[in-house]
PDB file of C-alpha atoms in Angstrom:
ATOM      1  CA  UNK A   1      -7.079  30.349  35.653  1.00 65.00           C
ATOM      2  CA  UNK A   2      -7.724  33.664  34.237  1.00 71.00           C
ATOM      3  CA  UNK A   3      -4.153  34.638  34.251  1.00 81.00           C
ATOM      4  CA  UNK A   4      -3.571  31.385  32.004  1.00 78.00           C
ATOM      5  CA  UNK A   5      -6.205  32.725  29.116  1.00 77.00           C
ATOM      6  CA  UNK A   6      -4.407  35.883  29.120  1.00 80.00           C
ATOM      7  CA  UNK A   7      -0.924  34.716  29.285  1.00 82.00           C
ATOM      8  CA  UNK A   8      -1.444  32.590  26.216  1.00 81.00           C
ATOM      9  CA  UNK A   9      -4.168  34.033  25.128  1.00 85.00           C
ATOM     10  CA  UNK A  10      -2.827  34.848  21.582  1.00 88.00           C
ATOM     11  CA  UNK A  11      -1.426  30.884  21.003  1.00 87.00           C
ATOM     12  CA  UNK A  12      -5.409  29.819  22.178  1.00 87.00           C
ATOM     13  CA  UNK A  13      -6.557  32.304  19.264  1.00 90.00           C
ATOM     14  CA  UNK A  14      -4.130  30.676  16.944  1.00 91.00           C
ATOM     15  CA  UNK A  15      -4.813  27.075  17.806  1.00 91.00           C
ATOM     16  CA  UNK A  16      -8.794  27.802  17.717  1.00 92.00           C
ATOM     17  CA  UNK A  17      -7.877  29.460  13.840  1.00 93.00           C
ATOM     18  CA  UNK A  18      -5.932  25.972  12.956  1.00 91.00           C
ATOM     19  CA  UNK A  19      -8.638  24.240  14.135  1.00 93.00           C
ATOM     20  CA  UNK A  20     -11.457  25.959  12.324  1.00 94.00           C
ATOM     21  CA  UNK A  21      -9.176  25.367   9.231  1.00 93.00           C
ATOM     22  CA  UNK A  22      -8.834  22.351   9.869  1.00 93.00           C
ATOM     23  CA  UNK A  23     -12.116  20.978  10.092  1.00 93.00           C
ATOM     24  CA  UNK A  24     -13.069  23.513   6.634  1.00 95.00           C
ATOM     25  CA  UNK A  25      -9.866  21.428   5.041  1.00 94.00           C
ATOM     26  CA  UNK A  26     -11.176  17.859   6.056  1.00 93.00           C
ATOM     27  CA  UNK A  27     -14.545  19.350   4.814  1.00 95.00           C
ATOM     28  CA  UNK A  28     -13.686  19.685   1.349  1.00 94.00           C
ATOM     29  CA  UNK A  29     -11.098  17.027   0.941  1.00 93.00           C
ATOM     30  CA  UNK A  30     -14.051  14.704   2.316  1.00 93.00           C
ATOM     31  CA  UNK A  31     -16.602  16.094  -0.282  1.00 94.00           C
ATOM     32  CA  UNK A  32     -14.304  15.789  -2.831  1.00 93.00           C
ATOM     33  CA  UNK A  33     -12.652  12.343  -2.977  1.00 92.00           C
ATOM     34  CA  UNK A  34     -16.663  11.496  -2.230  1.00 92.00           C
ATOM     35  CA  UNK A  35     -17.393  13.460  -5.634  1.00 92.00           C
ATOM     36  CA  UNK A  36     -14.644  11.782  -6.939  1.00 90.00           C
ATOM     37  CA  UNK A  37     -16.068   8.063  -5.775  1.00 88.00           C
ATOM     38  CA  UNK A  38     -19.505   8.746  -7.020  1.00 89.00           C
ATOM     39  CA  UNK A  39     -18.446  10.256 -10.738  1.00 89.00           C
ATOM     40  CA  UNK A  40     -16.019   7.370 -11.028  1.00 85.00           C
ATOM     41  CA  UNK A  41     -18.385   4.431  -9.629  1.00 84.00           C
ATOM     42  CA  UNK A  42     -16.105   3.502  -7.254  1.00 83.00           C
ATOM     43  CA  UNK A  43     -17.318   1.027  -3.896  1.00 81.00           C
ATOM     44  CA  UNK A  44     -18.308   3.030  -0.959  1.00 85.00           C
ATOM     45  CA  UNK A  45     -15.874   0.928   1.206  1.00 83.00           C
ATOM     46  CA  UNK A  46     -12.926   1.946  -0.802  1.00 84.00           C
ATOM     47  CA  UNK A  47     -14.027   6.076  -0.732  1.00 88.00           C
ATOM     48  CA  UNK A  48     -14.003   5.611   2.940  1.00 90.00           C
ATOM     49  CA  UNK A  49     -10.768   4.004   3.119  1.00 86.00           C
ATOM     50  CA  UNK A  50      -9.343   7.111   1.309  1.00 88.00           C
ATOM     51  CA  UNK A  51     -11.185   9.458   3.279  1.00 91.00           C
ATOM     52  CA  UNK A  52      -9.253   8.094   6.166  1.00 91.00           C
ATOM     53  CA  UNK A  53      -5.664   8.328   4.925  1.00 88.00           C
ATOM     54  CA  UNK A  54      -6.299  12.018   3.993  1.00 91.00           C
ATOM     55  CA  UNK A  55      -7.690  12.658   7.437  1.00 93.00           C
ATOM     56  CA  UNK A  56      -4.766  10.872   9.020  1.00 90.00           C
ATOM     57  CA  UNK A  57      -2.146  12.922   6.970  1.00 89.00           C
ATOM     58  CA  UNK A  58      -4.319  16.420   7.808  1.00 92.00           C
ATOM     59  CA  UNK A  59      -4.236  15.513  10.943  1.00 92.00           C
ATOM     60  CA  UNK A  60      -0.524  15.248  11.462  1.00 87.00           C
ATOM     61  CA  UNK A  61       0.311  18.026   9.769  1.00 89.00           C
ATOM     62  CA  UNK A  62      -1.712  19.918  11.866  1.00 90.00           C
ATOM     63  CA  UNK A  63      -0.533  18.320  14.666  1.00 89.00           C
ATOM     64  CA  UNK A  64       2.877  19.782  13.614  1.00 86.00           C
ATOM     65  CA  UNK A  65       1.612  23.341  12.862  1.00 89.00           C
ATOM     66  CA  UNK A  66       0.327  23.105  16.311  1.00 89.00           C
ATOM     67  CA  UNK A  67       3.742  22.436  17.709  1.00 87.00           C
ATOM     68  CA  UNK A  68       5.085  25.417  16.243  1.00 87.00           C
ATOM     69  CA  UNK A  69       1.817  27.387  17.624  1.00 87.00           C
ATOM     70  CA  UNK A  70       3.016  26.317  21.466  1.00 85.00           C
ATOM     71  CA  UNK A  71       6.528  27.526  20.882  1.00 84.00           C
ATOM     72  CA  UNK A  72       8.539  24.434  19.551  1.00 82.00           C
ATOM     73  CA  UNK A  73      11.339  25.375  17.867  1.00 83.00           C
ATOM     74  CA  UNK A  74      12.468  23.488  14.441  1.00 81.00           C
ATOM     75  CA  UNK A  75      16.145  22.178  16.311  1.00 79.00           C
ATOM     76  CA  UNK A  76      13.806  20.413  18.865  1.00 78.00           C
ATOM     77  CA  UNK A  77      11.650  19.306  16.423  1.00 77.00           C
ATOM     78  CA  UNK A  78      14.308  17.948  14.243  1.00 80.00           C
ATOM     79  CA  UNK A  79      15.669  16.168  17.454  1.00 80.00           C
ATOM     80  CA  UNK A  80      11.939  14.182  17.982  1.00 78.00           C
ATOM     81  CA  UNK A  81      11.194  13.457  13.965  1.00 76.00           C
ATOM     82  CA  UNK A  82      15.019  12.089  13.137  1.00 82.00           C
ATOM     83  CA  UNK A  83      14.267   9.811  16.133  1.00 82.00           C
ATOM     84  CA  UNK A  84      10.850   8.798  14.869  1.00 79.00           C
ATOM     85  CA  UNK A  85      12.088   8.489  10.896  1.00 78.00           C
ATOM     86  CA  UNK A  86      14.934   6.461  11.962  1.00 81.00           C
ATOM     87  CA  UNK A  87      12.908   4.150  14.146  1.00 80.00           C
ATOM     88  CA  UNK A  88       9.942   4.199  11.274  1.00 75.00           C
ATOM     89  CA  UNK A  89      12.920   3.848   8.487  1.00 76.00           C
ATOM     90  CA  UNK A  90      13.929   0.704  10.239  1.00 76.00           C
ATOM     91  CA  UNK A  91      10.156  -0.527  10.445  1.00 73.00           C
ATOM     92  CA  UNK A  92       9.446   0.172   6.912  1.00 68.00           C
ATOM     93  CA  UNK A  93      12.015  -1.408   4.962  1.00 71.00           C
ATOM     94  CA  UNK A  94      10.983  -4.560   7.484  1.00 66.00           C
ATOM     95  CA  UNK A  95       7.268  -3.833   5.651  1.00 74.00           C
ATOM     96  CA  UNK A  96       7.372  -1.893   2.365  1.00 75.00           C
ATOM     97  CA  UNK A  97       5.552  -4.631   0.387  1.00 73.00           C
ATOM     98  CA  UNK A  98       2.592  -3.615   2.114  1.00 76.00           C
ATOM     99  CA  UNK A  99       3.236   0.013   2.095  1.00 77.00           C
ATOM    100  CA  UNK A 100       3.644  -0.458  -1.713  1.00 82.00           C
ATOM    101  CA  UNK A 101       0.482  -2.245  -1.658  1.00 81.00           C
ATOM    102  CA  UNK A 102      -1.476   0.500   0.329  1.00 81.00           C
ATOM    103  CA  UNK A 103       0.235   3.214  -2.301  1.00 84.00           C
ATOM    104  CA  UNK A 104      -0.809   1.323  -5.066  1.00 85.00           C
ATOM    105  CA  UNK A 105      -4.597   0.734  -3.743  1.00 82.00           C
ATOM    106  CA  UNK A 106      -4.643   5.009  -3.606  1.00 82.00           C
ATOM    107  CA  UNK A 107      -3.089   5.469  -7.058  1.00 84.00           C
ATOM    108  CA  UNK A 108      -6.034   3.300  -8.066  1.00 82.00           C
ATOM    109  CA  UNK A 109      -8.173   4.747  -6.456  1.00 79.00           C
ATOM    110  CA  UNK A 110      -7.779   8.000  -8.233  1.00 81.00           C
ATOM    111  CA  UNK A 111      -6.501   6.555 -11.867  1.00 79.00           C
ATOM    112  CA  UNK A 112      -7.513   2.573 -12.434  1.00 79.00           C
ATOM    113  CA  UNK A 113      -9.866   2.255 -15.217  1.00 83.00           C
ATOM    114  CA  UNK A 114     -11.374  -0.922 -14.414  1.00 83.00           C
ATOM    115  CA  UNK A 115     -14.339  -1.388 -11.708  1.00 84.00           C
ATOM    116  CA  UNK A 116     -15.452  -4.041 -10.060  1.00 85.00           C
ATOM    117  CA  UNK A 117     -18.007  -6.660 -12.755  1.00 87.00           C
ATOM    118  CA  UNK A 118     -15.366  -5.707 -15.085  1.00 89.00           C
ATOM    119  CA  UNK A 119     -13.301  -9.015 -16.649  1.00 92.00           C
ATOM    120  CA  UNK A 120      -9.939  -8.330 -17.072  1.00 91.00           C
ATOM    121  CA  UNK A 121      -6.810 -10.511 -18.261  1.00 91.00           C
ATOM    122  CA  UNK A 122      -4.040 -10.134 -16.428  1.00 90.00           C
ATOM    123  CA  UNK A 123      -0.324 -10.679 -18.554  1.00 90.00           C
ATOM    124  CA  UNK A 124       1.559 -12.104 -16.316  1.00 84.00           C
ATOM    125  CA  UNK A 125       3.983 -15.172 -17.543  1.00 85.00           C
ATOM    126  CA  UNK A 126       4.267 -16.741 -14.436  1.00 84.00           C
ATOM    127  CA  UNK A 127       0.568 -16.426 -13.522  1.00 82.00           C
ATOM    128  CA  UNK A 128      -1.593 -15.286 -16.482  1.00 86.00           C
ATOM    129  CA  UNK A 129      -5.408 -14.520 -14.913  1.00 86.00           C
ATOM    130  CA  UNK A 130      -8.131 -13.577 -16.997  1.00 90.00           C
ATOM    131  CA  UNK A 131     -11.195 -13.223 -13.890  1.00 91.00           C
ATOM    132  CA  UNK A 132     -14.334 -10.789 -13.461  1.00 92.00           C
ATOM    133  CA  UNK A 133     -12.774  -8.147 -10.329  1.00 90.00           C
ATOM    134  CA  UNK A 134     -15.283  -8.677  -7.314  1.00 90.00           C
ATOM    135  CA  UNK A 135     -13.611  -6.898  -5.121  1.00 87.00           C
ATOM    136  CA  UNK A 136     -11.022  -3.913  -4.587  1.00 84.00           C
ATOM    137  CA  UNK A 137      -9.603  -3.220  -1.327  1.00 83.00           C
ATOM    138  CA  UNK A 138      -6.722  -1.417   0.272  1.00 80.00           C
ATOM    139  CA  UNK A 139      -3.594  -4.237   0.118  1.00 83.00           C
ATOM    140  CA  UNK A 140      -5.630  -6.420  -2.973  1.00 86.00           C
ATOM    141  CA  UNK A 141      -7.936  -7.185  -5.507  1.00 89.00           C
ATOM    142  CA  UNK A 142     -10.639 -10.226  -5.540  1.00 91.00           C
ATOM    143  CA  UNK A 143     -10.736 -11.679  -8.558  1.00 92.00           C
ATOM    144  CA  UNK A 144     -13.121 -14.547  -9.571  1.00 93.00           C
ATOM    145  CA  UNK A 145     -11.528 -16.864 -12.040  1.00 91.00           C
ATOM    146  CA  UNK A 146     -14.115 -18.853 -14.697  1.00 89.00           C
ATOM    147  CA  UNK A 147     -13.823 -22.197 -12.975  1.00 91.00           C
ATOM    148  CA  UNK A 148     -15.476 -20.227  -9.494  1.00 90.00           C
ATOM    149  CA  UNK A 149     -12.210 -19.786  -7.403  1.00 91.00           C
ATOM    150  CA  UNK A 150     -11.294 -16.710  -5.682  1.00 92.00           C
ATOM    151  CA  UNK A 151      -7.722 -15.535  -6.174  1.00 90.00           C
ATOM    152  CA  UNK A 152      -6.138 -11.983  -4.258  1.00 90.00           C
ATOM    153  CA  UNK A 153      -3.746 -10.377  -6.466  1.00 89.00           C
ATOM    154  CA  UNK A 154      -1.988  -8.029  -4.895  1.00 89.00           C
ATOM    155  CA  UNK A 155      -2.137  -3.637  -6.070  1.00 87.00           C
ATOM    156  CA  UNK A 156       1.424  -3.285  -6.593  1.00 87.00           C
ATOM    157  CA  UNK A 157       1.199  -6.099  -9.202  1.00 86.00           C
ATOM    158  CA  UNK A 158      -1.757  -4.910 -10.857  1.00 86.00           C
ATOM    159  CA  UNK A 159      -0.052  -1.632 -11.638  1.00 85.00           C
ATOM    160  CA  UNK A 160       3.150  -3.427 -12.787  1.00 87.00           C
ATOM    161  CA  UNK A 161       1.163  -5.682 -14.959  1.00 88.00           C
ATOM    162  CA  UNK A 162      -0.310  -5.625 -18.423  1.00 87.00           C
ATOM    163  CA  UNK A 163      -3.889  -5.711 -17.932  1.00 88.00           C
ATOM    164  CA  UNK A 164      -6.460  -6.076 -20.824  1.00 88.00           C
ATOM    165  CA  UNK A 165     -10.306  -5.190 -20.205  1.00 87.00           C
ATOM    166  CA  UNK A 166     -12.339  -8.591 -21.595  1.00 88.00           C
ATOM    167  CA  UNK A 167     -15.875  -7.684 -20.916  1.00 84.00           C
ATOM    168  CA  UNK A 168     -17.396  -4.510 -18.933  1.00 81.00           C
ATOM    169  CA  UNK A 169     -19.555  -5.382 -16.185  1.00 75.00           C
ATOM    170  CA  UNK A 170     -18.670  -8.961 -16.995  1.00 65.00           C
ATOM    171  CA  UNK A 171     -21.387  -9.912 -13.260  1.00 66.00           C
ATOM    172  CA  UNK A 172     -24.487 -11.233 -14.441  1.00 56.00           C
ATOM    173  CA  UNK A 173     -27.345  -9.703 -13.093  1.00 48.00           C
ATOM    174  CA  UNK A 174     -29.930 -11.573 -11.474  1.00 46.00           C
ATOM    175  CA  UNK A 175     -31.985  -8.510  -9.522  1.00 42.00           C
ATOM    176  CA  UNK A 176     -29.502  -8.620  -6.948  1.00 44.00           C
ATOM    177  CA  UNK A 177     -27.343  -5.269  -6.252  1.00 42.00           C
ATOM    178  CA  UNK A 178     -23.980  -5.861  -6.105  1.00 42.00           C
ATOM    179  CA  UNK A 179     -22.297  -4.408  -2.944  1.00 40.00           C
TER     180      UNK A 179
END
C-alpha cells in the first residue's frame, strides 16, 4: 500500500489539485447563475435546472483532465470519444428537436425578456397565441390562453417567433404567491 502512494504519488497530488478546483469552479458558477436568477426574477426551478447542466459539463471536462492526469494519451483518447460521438451523432440527429428545445430553454434563461405573469402575443400564422406565461421549463413554456386553457409551446419556437409583450405581470393577485 505504501509503495502505491509513492509510486503515484505525484498523479494523487494532481488529481487532489483538479479536484479542489473543481469544487472552487462549481462554487462560483453556482453563485453566479444564482445571482443571475435572483437579479433577473427568474423561477427557482429553472436556476436549478441550469445549475445542473453546468455541473454536468464541469464535470466531464474534468473527468477528461483526469484522464490525462492517469497517463491517457490523446491517440487513445481519440479512439474512445470518435466511438462515443459517432454512437451519440447517430442518437442525436434521432432527437435534436429536443436538444434544440433544451438549448433554447438555456439561451432563455440567460437572455428572454419576458417572465412568468407576463402576457405575451405570440406571431405565429399558423397558431397566433396571445396568453399570460405560467410557466417556463426546460423543453416548454405554459401558457394560459384568455378562455382558461393551458397550451405548451415549445423554446425553440418561442425564439423563432415574433413575440410582443401585452401586459407585465398580466396574474392577478389575490394574496396568493405565485410559485
Amino acid at each position: 500500500m505504501n509503495n502505491f502512494f509513492t509510486r503515484y504519488q505525484e498523479e494523487l497530488i494532481q488529481s487532489i489539485i483538479l479536484l479542489f478546483i473543481f469544487f472552487i469552479l462549481w462554487y462560483i458558477l453556482r453563485f453566479s447563475i444564482k445571482k443571475i436568477g435572483k437579479k433577473s426574477n427568474i423561477n427557482d426551478a429553472r436556476v436549478h435546472l441550469i445549475i445542473r447542466y453546468t455541473s454536468v459539463t464541469l464535470l466531464l471536462i474534468g473527468v477528461l483532465i483526469e484522464a490525462f492526469i492517469l497517463g491517457a494519451k490523446p491517440e487513445d483518447l481519440t479512439v474512445v470519444f470518435s466511438s462515443v460521438f459517432a454512437v451519440l451523432g447517430i442518437a442525436l440527429f434521432a432527437i435534436w428537436s429536443i436538444l434544440s428545445n433544451v438549448s433554447s430553454g438555456i439561451i432563455m434563461f440567460f437572455s428572454f425578456p419576458y417572465k412568468v405573469g407576463d402576457k405575451i402575443q405570440i406571431h405565429d400564422k399558423d397558431f397566433p397565441v396571445e396568453a399570460i406565461i405560467e410557466d417556463i421549463r426546460a423543453f416548454h413554456l405554459h401558457l394560459r390562453l384568455d378562455n382558461g386553457d393551458l397550451v405548451t409551446y415549445p423554446n425553440n419556437l418561442m425564439l423563432q417567433k415574433a413575440v410582443t409583450l401585452v401586459e407585465k405581470d398580466a396574474i392577478e393577485d389575490d394574496g396568493a404567491d405565485v410559485v
